[in-house]
Short mmCIF file of C-alpha atoms and ligand atoms in Angstrom, two decimals:
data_model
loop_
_atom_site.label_atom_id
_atom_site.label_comp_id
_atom_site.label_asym_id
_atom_site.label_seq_id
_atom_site.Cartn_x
_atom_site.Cartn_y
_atom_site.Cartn_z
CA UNK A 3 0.00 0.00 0.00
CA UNK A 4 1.83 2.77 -1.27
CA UNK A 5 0.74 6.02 1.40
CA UNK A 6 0.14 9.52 -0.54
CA UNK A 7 -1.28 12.14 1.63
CA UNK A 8 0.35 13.27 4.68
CA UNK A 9 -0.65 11.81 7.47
CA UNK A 10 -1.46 13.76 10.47
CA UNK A 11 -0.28 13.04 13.93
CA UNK A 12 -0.84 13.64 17.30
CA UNK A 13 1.27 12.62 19.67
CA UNK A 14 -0.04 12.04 22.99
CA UNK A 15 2.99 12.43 25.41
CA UNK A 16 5.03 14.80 23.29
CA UNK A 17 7.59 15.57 26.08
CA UNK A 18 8.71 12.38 27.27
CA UNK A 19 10.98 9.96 26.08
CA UNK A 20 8.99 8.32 23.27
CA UNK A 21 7.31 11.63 22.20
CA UNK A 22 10.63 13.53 21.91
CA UNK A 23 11.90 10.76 19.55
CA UNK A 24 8.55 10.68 17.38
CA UNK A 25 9.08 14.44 17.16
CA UNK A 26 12.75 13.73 15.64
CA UNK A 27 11.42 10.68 13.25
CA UNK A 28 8.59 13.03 11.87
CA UNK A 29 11.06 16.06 11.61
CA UNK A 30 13.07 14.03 9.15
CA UNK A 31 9.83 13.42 6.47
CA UNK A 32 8.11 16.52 6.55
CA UNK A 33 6.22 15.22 2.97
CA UNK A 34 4.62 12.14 4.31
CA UNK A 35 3.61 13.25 8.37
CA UNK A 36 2.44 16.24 10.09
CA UNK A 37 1.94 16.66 13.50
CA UNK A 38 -1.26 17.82 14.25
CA UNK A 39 -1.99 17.87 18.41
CA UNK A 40 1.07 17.90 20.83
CA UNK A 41 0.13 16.96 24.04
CA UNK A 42 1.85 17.17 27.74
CA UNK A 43 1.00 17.45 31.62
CA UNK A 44 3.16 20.08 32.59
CA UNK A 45 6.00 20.82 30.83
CA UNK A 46 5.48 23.99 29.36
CA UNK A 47 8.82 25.37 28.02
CA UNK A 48 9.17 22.27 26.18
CA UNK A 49 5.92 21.64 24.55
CA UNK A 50 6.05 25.63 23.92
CA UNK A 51 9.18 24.82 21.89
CA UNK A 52 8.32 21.72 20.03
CA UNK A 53 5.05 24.03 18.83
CA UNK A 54 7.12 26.08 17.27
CA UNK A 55 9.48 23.50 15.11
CA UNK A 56 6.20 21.35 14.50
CA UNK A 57 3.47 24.05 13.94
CA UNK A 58 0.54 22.42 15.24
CA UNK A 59 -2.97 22.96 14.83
CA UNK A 60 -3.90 22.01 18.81
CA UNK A 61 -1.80 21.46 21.89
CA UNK A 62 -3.17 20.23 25.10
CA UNK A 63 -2.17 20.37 28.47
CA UNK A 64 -3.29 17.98 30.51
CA UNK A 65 -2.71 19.91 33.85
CA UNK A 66 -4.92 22.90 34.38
CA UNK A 67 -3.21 24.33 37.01
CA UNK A 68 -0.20 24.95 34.14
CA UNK A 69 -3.46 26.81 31.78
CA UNK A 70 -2.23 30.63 32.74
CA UNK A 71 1.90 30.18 32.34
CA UNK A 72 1.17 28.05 29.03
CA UNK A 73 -0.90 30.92 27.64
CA UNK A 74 1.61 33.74 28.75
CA UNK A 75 3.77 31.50 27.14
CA UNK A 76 2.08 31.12 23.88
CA UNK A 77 1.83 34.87 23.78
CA UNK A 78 5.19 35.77 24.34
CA UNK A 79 6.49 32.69 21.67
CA UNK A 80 3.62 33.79 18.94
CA UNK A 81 1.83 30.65 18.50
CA UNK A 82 -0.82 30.63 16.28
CA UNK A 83 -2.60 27.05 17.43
CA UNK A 84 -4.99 26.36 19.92
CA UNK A 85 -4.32 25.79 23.16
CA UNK A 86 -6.42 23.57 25.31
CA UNK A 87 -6.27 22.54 28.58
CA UNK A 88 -7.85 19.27 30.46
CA UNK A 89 -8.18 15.89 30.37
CA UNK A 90 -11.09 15.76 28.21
CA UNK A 91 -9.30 17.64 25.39
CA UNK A 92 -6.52 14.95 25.32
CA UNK A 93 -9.51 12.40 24.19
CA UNK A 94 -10.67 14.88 21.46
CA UNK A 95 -7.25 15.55 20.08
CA UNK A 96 -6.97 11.93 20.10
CA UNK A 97 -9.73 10.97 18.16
CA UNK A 98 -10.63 14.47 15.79
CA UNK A 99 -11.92 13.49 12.45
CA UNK A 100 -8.42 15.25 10.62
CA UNK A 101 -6.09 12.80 12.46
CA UNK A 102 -5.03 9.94 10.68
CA UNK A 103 -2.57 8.54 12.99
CA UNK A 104 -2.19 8.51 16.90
CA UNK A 105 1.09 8.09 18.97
CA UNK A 106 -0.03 7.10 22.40
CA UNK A 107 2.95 7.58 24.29
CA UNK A 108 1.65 9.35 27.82
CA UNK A 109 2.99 7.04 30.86
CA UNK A 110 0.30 4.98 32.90
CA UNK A 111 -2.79 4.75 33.32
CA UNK A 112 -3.06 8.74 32.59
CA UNK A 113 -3.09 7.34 28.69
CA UNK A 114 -5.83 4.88 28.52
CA UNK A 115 -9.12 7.01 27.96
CA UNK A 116 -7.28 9.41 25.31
CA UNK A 117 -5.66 5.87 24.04
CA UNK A 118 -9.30 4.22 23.68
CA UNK A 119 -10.41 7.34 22.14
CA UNK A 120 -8.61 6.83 19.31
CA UNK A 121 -9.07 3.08 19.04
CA UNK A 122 -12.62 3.95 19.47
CA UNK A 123 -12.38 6.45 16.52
CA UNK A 124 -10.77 3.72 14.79
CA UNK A 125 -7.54 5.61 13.74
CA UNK A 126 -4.01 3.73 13.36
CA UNK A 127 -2.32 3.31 17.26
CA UNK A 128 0.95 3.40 17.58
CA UNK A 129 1.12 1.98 21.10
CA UNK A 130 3.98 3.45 23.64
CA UNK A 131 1.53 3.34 26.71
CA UNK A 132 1.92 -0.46 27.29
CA UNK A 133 -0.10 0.25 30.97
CA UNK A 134 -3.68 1.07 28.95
CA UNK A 135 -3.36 -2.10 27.42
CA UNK A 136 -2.26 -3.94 30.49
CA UNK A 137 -5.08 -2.47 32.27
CA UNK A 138 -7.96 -3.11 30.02
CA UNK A 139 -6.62 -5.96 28.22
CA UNK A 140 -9.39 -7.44 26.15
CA UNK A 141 -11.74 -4.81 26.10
CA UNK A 142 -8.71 -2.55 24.13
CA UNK A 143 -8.30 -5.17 21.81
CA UNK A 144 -12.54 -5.65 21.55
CA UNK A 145 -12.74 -2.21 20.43
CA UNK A 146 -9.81 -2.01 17.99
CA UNK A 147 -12.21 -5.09 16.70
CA UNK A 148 -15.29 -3.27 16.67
CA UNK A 149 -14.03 0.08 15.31
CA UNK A 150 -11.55 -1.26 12.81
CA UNK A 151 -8.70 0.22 14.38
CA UNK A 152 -4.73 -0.18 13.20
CA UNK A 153 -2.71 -1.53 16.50
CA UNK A 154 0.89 -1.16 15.76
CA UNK A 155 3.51 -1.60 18.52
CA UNK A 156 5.44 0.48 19.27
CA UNK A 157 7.36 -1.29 22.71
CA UNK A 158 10.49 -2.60 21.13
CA UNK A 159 9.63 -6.51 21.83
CA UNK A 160 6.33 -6.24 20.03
CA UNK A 161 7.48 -4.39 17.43
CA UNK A 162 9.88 -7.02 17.21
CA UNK A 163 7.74 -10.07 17.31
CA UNK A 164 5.30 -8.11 15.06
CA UNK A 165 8.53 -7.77 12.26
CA UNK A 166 9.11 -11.62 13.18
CA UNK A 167 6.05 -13.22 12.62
CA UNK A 168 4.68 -14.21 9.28
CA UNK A 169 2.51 -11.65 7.76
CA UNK A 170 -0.65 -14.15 7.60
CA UNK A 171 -0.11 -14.50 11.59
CA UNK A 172 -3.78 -15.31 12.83
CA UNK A 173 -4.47 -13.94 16.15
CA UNK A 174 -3.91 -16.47 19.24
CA UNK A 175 -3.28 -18.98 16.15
CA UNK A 176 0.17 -20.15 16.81
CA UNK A 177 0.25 -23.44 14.56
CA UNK A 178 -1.54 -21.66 11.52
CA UNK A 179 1.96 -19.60 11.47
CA UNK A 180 4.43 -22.87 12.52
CA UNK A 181 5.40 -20.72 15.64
CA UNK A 182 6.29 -22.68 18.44
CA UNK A 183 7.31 -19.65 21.17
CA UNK A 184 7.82 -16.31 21.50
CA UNK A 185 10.89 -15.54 22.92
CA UNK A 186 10.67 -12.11 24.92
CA UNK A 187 14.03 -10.26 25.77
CA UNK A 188 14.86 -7.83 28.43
CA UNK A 189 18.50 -6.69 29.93
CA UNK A 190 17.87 -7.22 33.38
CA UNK A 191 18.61 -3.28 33.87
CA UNK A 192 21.04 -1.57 36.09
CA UNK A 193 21.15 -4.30 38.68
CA UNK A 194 21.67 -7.41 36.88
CA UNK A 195 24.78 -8.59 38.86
CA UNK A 196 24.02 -6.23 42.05
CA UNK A 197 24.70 -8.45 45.53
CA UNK A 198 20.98 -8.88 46.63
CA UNK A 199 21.94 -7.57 50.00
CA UNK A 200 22.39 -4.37 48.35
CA UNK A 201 19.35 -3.87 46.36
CA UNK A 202 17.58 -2.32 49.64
CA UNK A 203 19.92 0.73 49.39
CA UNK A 204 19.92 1.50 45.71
CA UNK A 205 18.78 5.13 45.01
CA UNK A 206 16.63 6.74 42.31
CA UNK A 207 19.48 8.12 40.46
CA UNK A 208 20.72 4.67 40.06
CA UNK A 209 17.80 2.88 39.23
CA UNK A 210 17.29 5.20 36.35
CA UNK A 211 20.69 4.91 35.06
CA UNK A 212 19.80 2.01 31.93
CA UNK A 213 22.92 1.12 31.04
CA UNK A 214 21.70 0.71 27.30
CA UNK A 215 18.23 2.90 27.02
CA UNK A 216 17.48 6.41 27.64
CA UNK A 217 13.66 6.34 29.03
CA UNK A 218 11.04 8.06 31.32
CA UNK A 219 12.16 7.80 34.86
CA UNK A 220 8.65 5.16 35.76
CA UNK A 221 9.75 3.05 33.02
CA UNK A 222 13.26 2.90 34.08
CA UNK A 223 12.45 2.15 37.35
CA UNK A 224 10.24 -0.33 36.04
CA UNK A 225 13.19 -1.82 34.04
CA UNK A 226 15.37 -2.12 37.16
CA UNK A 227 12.73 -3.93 38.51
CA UNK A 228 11.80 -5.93 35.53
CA UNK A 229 7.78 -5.47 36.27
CA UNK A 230 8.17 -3.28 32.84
CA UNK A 231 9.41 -7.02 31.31
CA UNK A 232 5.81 -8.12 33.27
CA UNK A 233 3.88 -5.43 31.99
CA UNK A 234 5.23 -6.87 28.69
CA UNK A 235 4.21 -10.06 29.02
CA UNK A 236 0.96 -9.37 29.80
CA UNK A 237 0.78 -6.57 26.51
CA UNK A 238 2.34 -9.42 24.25
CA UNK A 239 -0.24 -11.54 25.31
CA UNK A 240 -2.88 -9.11 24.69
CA UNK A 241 -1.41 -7.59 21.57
CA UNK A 242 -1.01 -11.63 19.82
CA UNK A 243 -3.49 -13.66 21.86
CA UNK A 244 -1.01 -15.75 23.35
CA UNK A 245 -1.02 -18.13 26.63
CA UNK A 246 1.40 -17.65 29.51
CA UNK A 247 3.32 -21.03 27.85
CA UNK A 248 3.89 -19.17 24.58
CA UNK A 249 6.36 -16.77 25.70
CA UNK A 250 9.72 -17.63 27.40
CA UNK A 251 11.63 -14.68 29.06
CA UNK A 252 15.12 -14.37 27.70
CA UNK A 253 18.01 -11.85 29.65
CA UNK A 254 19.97 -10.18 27.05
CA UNK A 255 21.77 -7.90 28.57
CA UNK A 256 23.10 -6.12 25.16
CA UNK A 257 19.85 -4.84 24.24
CA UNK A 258 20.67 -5.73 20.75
CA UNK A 259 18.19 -8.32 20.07
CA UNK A 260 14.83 -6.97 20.46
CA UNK A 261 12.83 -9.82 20.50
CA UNK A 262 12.41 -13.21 18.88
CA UNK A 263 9.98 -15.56 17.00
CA UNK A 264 10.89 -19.48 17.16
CA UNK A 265 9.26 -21.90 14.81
CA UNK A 266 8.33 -25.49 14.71
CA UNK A 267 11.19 -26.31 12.38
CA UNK A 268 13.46 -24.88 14.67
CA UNK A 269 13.78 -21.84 13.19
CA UNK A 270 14.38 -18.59 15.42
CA UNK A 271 13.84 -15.52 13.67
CA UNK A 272 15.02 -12.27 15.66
CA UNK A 273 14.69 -8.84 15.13
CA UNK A 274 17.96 -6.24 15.98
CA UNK A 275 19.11 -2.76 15.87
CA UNK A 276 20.79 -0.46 18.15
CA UNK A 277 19.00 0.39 21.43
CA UNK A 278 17.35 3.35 19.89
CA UNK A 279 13.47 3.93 19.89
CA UNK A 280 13.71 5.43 16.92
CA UNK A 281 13.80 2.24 14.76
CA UNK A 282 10.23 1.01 16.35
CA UNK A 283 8.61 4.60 16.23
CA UNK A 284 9.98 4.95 12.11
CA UNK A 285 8.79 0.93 11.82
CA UNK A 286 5.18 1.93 12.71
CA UNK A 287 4.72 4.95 11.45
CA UNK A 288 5.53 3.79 7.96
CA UNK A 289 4.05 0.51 8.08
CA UNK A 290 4.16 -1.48 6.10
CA UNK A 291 6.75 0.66 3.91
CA UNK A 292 10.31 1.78 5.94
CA UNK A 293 11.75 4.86 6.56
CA UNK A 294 15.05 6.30 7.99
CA UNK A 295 15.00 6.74 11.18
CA UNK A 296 18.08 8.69 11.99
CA UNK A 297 19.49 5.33 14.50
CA UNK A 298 23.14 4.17 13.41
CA UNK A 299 23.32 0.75 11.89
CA UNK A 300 24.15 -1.41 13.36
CA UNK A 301 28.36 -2.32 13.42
CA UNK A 302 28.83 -6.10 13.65
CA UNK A 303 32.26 -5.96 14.37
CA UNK A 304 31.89 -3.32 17.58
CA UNK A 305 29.39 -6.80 18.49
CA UNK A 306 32.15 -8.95 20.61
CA UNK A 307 29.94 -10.51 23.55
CA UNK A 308 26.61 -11.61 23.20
CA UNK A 309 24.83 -13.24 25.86
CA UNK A 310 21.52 -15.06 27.03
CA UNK A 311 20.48 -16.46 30.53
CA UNK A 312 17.39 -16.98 32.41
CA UNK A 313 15.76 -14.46 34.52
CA UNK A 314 15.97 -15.28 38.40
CA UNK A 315 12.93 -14.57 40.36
CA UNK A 316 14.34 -14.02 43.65
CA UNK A 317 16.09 -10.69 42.38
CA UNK A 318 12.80 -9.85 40.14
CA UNK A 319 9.82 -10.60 42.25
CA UNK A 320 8.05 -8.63 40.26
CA UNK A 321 8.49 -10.23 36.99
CA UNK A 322 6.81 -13.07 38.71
CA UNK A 323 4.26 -11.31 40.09
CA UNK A 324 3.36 -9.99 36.71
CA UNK A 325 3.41 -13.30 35.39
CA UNK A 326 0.90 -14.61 37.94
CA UNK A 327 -1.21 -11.55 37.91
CA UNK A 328 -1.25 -12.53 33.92
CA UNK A 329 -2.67 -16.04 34.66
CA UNK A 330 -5.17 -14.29 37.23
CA UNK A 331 -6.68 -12.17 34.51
CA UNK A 332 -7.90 -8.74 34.05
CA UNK A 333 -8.40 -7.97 37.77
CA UNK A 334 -4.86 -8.53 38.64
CA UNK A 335 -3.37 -7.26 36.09
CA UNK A 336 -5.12 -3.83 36.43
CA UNK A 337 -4.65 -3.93 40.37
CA UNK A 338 -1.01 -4.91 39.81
CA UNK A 339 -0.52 -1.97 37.45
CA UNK A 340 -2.37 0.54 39.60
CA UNK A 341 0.02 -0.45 42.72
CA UNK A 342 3.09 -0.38 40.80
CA UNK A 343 2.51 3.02 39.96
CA UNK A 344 2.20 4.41 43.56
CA UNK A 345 4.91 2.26 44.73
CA UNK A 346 7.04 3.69 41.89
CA UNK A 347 6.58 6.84 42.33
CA UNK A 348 6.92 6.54 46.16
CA UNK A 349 10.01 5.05 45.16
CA UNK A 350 11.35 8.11 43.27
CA UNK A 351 9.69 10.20 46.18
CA UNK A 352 11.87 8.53 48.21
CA UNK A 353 9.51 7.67 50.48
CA UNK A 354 10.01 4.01 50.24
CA UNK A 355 12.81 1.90 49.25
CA UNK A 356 13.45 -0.23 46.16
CA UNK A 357 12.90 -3.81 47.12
CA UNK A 358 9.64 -2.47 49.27
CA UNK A 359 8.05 -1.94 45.18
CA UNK A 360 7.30 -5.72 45.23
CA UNK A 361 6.34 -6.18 48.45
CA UNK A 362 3.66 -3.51 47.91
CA UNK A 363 2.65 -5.15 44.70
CA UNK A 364 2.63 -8.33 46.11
CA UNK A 365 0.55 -7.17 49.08
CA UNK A 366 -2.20 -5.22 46.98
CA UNK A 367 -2.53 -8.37 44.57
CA UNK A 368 -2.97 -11.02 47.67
CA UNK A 369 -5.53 -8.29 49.82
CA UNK A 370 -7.73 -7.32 46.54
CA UNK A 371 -9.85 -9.77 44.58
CA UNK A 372 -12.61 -9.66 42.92
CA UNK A 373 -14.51 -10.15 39.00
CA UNK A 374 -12.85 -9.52 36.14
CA UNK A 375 -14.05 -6.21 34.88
CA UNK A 376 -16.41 -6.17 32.59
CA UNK A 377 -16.48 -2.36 31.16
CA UNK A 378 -13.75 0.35 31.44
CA UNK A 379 -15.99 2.24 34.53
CA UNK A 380 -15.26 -1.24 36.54
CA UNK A 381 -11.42 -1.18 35.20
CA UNK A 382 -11.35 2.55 36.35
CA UNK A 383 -12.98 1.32 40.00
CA UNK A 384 -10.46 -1.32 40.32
CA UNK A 385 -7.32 1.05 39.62
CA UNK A 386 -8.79 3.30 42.17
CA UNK A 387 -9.27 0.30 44.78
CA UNK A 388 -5.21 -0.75 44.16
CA UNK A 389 -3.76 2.95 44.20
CA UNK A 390 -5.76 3.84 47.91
CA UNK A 391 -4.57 0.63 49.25
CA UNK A 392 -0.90 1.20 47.79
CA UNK A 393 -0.59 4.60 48.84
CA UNK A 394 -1.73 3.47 52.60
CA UNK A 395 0.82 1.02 52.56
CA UNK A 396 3.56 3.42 51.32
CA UNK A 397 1.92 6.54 53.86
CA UNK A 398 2.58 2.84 57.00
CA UNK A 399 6.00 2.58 56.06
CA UNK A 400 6.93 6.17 55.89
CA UNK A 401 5.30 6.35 59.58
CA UNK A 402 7.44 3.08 60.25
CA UNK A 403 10.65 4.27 59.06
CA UNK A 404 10.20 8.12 60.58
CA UNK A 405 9.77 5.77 64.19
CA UNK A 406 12.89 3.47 63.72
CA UNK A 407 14.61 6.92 62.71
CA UNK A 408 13.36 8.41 66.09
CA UNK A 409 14.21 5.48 68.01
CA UNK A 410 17.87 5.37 66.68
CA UNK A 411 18.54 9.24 66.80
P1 NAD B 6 8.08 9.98 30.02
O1 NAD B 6 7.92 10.02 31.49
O2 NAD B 6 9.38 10.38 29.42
O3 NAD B 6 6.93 10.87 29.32
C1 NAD B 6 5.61 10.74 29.72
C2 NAD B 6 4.71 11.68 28.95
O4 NAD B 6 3.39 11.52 29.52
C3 NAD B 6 5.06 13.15 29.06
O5 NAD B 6 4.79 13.80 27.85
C4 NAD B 6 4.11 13.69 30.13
O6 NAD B 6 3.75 15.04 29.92
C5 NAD B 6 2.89 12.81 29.93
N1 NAD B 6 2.14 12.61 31.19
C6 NAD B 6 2.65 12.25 32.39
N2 NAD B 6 1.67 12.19 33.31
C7 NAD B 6 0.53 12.53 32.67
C8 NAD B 6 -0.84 12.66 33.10
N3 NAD B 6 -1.21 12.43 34.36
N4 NAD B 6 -1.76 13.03 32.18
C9 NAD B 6 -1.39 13.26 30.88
N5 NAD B 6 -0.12 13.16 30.43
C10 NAD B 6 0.83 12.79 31.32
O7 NAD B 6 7.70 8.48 29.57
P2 NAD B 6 8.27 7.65 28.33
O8 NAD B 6 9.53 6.98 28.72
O9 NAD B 6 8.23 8.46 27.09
O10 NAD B 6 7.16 6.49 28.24
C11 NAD B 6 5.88 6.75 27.72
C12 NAD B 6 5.16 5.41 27.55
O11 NAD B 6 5.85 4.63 26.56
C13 NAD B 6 5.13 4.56 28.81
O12 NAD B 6 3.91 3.88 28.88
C14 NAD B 6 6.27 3.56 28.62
O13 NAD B 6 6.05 2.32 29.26
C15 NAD B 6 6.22 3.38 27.10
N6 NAD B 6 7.52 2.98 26.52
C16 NAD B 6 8.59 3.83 26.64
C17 NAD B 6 9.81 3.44 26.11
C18 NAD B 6 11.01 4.36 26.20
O14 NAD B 6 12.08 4.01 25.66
N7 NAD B 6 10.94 5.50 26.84
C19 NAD B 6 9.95 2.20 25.49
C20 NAD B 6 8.84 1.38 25.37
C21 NAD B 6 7.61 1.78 25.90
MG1 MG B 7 10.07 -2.54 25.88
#
C-alpha cells in the first residue's frame, strides 16, 4: 500500500521519552507526516518549543493548574494554534476526524481514555503506553475489533515479534503460522549482577541509570525492577493472543536483540538494531513501507559478547508477580498496574525503598480480589481500589521508618 497524503499526527505524550523521539522521526519526512496535536502534563517550556518546530494545529495540556503560564507563554512565543487545557481535550485531540494517525505515548494509566479514544475512533495506534493495554486488556483489543482500528507496537519486543512473525499471523493462532514460542528479551537493567543484600539501598538516580536505554524515569524504574518485562508479558499476550506457555523470558543484557519468534522447524527468527526507539517509532509509522529513522546501523564488528540467561525470580519478584497476575486475569493485572505506579513513584519520592516496590505489589494483589471487569468504569474502579490501598501502605511505612529513625537518633 503505497501512502500519498500526509498523514497527520498527534502525539499524545510529546515531552517524554517516546514523544521527543517521534518528534525527531517526523522532523526528518516533513512530505509524508504532520503533526497535528502535541500533548503534555506540565512541561510547558518544552511543549512551547516543540510548537514552534512542528506548527501544530492544537496542543493540550493535561494539567490545568499549568493553563495561565502556558498561555503567557504562547503569547510571548507567537503561536498561532490552539491551546487547550484538560483531560477531556486529550480524548478529542486523540480521536478528531483530521487525524489519521495517533502516537499514544503518555505514561500509565493517565493514557488509557485518550488511548481508547482513538481506538474507538478507529484511527491507526501506535502503542507506547503499554499500561492502557495492560489495564484493560481485552476490552482494548474488543474495540480495535469493533471500530476497525490499526494496532501497531510500538514497545520494542512487540514491534519485534510483530517484524518476526509471518505476515498471515492469525491472532492467538500459533500453529496456523508454525510458531512454536515467542521468545521475549529484556537486559535485566542496572542491577543485573548487584549483591541482593544491596538492592535495599539502591537510590533513584541509580535505578534510572539504563545502562543501554534512555527512558522516562517510571519506566526505568520499572526496568530495574523488571515489572516493565511483566507489563510486557501481559501486553504481548494481549497484543497476539497468546497463553502464559507461549512466551519464554530471555536476559539479554546487550539490548541488541529486540525480540524473537521461534518456529516449529526450529527456526528462530530475531529482530535487531541499536538500542534506539527510533527504529520502532519509524517501523510503525511507515508501516508497512520503511523509513530512515536517523538510529546508526548497526556495526557487527563493535558486536564482541553476546549473551543469554534466564531471569531469576528471587532478584525480580516482580516479573513473577506480573506473570501470575497474567494467569489471574484482568483484575490482577489492572490492580497490579495501579500499585506499581504508587509504589514507583513513592520510590522516586523517596519515600520508600526499592525492594519495598514488590512487596507492595505483592501485598495489593494477595488483599484485593474480585470479578474480572467487565467495562472500562469497573477497570477505572479497580485502579482506584489498588492505588488507595498502595498509597496506605507506602503513607505505614513512611510512619514506620520516621519511628525506627526516632528510636535510633
Ligand atoms: P516519560 O515520562 O518520558 O513521558 C511521559 C509523557 O506523559 C510526558 O509527555 C508527560 O507530559 C505525559 N504525562 C505524564 N503524566 C501525565 C498525566 N497524568 N496526564 C497526561 N499526560 C501525562 O515516559 P516515556 O519513557 O516516554 O514512556 C511513555 C510510555 O511509553 C510509557 O507507557 C512507557 O512504558 C512506554 N515505553 C517507553 C519506552 C522508552 O524508551 N521510553 C519504550 C517502550 C515503551
Ligand atoms: Mg520494551
Amino acid at each position: 500500500m503505497q501512502q500519498t497524503s500526509v498523514q497527520k499526527v498527534t502525539i499524545l505524550g510529546a515531552t517524554g521519552s517516546i514523544g521527543k523521539s517521534t518528534i525527531d522521526v517526523i522532523s526528518r519526512h516533513p512530505d509524508k507526516y504532520k503533526v497535528f496535536a502535541l500533548t503534555a502534563h506540565s512541561n510547558i517550556d518544552l511543549v512551547v518549543a516543540q510548537a514552534q518546530v512542528c506548527q501544530p494545529e492544537y496542543v493540550v495540556i493535561s494539567d490545568e493548574t499549568y493553563y495561565a503560564k502556558a498561555k503567557q507563554a504562547f503569547l510571548e512565543a507567537g503561536l498561532k494554534c490552539e491551546l487547550l487545557v484538560g483531560l477531556d481535550n486529550l480524548a478529542l485531540v486523540a480521536s478528531h476526524a483530521d487525524v489519521d494517525t495517533v502516537m499514544a505515548a503518555i505514561v500509565g494509566a493517565a493514557g488509557l481514555l485518550s488511548t481508547l479514544a482513538a481506538v474507538k475512533s478507529g484511527k491507526k495506534v501506535l502503542l507506547a503506553n503499554k499500561e492502557a493495554l495492560v489495564m484493560s486488556g481485552d476490552l482494548f483489543i474488543q474495540a480495535a475489533n469493533d471500530h476497525q482500528a490499526t494496532l501497531l507496537p510500538v514497545d520494542s519486543e512487540h514491534n519485534a515479534i510483530f517484524q518476526c512473525l509471518p505476515s498471515d499471523f492469525r491472532y492467538g493462532d500459533l500453529p496456523h503460522s508454525g510458531v512454536s514460542k515467542i521468545l521475549l528479551t529484556g537486559s535485566g537493567g542496572p542491577f543485573l549482577t548487584k549483591p541482593l543484600s544491596e538492592l535495599p539501598q539502591v537510590t533513584p538516580e541509580q535505578a534510572c541509570a539504563h545502562p543501554n536505554w534512555d527512558m522516562g524515569r517510571k519506566i526505568s524504574v520499572d526496568s530495574a525492577t523488571m515489572m516493565n518485562k511483566g507489563l510486557e508479558f501481559i501486553e504481548a499476550r494481549y497484543l497476539f493472543g497468546l497463553a502464559v506457555e507461549d512466551i519464554e523470558i530471555v536476559l539479554h543484557p546487550q539490548s541488541i536483540i529486540h525480540s524473537m519468534v521461534q518456529y516449529t522447524d526450529g527456526s528462530v527468527i530475531a529482530q535487531m538494531g541499536n538500542p534506539d526507539m527510533r527504529t520502532p517509532i519509524a517501523h510503525a509509522l511507515a508501516y508497512p513501507e520503511r523509513i530512515a529513522s536517523g538510529v546508526k546501523p548497526l556495526d557487527f564488528s563493535q558486536l564482541s559478547n553476546f549473551s543469554f540467561a534466564k531471569p531469576d525470580f528471587e532478584r525480580y519478584p516482580n516479573l513473577k508477580l506480573a506473570i501470575e497476575a497474567s494467569r489471574h486475569g484482568q483484575h490482577a493485572t489492572t490492580t497490579l498496574n495501579a500499585a506499581n505506579e504508587v509504589s514507583v513513584a513513592a520510590f522516586l519520592n523517596g519515600h520508600i525503598g526499592f525492594t519495598q516496590i514488590a512487596e507492595i505489589n505483592q501485598e495489593c494483589l494477595n488483599t484485593l480480589c474480585s470479578e474480572s471487569p467487565t467495562n472500562i468504569e469497573q477497570v477505572l474502579e479497580v485502579d482506584r481500589l489498588a492505588r488507595q490501598l498502595a498509597s496506605a501502605l507506602v503513607a505505614k511505612s513512611k510512619l514506620n521508618s520516621s519511628v525506627n529513625n526516632r528510636v535510633l537518633s
